[in-house]
Coordinates of C-alpha atoms in Angstrom, one line a residue:
G1 CA 47.9 84.4 87.7
R2 CA 51.0 82.2 88.4
R3 CA 50.1 81.6 92.1
L4 CA 46.6 80.5 91.1
Y5 CA 48.0 77.9 88.7
N6 CA 50.7 76.8 91.2
D7 CA 48.0 76.3 93.9
L8 CA 45.8 74.4 91.5
A9 CA 48.6 72.1 90.4
R10 CA 49.5 71.4 94.1
S11 CA 45.9 70.5 94.9
L12 CA 45.5 68.2 91.9
L13 CA 49.0 66.5 91.7
P14 CA 50.5 64.4 94.4
P15 CA 54.0 65.7 95.1
D16 CA 55.6 62.2 94.5
Q17 CA 54.0 62.2 90.9
A18 CA 55.5 65.4 89.6
G19 CA 57.9 63.6 87.2
T20 CA 55.0 61.5 85.7
H21 CA 53.0 64.7 85.2
N22 CA 55.8 66.5 83.6
Q23 CA 56.5 63.6 81.2
A24 CA 52.8 63.5 80.3
I25 CA 52.6 67.2 79.5
M26 CA 55.8 67.0 77.3
E27 CA 54.4 64.0 75.4
F28 CA 51.0 65.8 75.0
G29 CA 52.8 68.8 73.5
A30 CA 55.0 66.6 71.3
L31 CA 52.3 64.4 69.9
Q32 CA 48.9 66.1 70.2
C33 CA 49.1 69.9 70.4
V34 CA 51.8 70.5 67.8
P35 CA 52.5 73.7 65.9
R36 CA 51.1 74.1 62.3
N37 CA 49.0 70.9 62.4
P38 CA 47.3 70.2 65.8
D39 CA 44.8 67.3 65.9
C40 CA 42.0 69.1 67.7
S41 CA 39.4 66.4 66.7
V42 CA 40.8 63.9 69.2
C43 CA 42.1 66.3 71.8
P44 CA 40.7 65.7 75.3
L45 CA 41.1 69.4 76.2
V46 CA 39.4 70.9 73.1
A47 CA 36.3 72.0 75.1
R48 CA 38.5 74.3 77.3
C49 CA 41.0 75.3 74.6
A50 CA 41.1 79.1 74.0
A51 CA 43.1 78.7 70.8
H52 CA 40.5 76.3 69.4
A53 CA 37.6 78.6 70.5
A54 CA 39.3 81.5 68.7
G55 CA 39.8 79.4 65.5
T56 CA 43.6 79.8 65.7
P57 CA 45.1 76.6 67.2
E58 CA 47.8 76.5 64.5
R59 CA 49.3 79.7 66.0
F60 CA 50.1 78.0 69.3
P61 CA 52.2 77.2 71.2
V62 CA 54.2 80.3 70.7
K63 CA 57.9 79.5 70.4
Q64 CA 60.0 81.1 73.1
H65 CA 63.1 83.0 72.0
R66 CA 66.2 81.4 73.4
T67 CA 68.9 83.4 75.1
K68 CA 72.0 83.5 72.9
T69 CA 74.9 81.7 74.4
V70 CA 78.5 82.7 74.2
D71 CA 81.4 80.3 74.5
R72 CA 83.8 81.4 77.2
Y73 CA 87.1 79.7 77.9
F74 CA 88.6 80.0 81.4
H75 CA 92.3 79.3 81.8
Y76 CA 93.1 78.9 85.5
F77 CA 96.5 79.3 87.1
Y78 CA 97.6 77.5 90.3
V79 CA 99.7 80.2 92.1
T80 CA 101.3 79.5 95.5
T81 CA 103.8 81.2 97.7
G82 CA 105.1 78.9 100.4
D83 CA 102.1 77.1 101.8
D84 CA 99.6 79.9 100.6
L85 CA 97.4 79.5 97.6
F86 CA 96.4 82.7 95.7
L87 CA 92.6 83.1 95.2
H88 CA 90.5 86.1 94.3
R89 CA 86.8 86.9 94.5
R90 CA 84.7 86.9 91.3
P91 CA 83.2 90.3 90.5
A92 CA 79.5 91.2 90.7
G93 CA 77.4 91.0 87.6
D94 CA 79.0 87.8 86.1
I95 CA 78.7 84.1 86.7
W96 CA 79.7 82.8 90.1
Q97 CA 79.7 86.3 91.4
G98 CA 81.3 86.7 94.8
L99 CA 82.8 83.2 94.8
F100 CA 86.5 82.7 95.3
E101 CA 88.5 81.2 92.5
L102 CA 92.1 80.7 91.2
P103 CA 93.5 83.5 89.0
L104 CA 92.4 83.2 85.4
I105 CA 92.6 84.5 81.9
E106 CA 89.4 84.4 80.0
T107 CA 89.4 84.0 76.2
S108 CA 86.7 83.7 73.5
A109 CA 88.4 80.8 71.9
P110 CA 90.5 77.8 73.1
A111 CA 94.2 78.8 73.7
D112 CA 97.3 77.0 74.7
L113 CA 99.6 78.0 77.5
D114 CA 102.2 79.6 75.2
A115 CA 99.6 81.8 73.6
L116 CA 98.2 82.8 77.0
M117 CA 101.7 83.7 78.4
G118 CA 102.7 85.5 75.2
T119 CA 105.6 83.1 74.5
D120 CA 104.5 81.9 71.0

């Protein structure tokens, strides 16, 4: 499925025009094929539209569920001994896994240095 569409897109769209194509598709979705009130009577794609053929164009496009985001606050510490700088490797299964970084304290809300160090 996906490979078929990718191959078709590559054969129809010059590589240097991808931005123009993407903008056109976004405008088509925003102006023409809108949820709840699509204007099928003037749509250039109505002859090939499965939603129109099924009589249910108002049910499309299906809105994708967004991944819930969580605010994370990283408080880094610059730790040296002599000419050496302390770094550690981030654990697997989290953002930036395997990369080196300064030591940190992560909180779920902004915090000041006194709160982080327990010296309030």
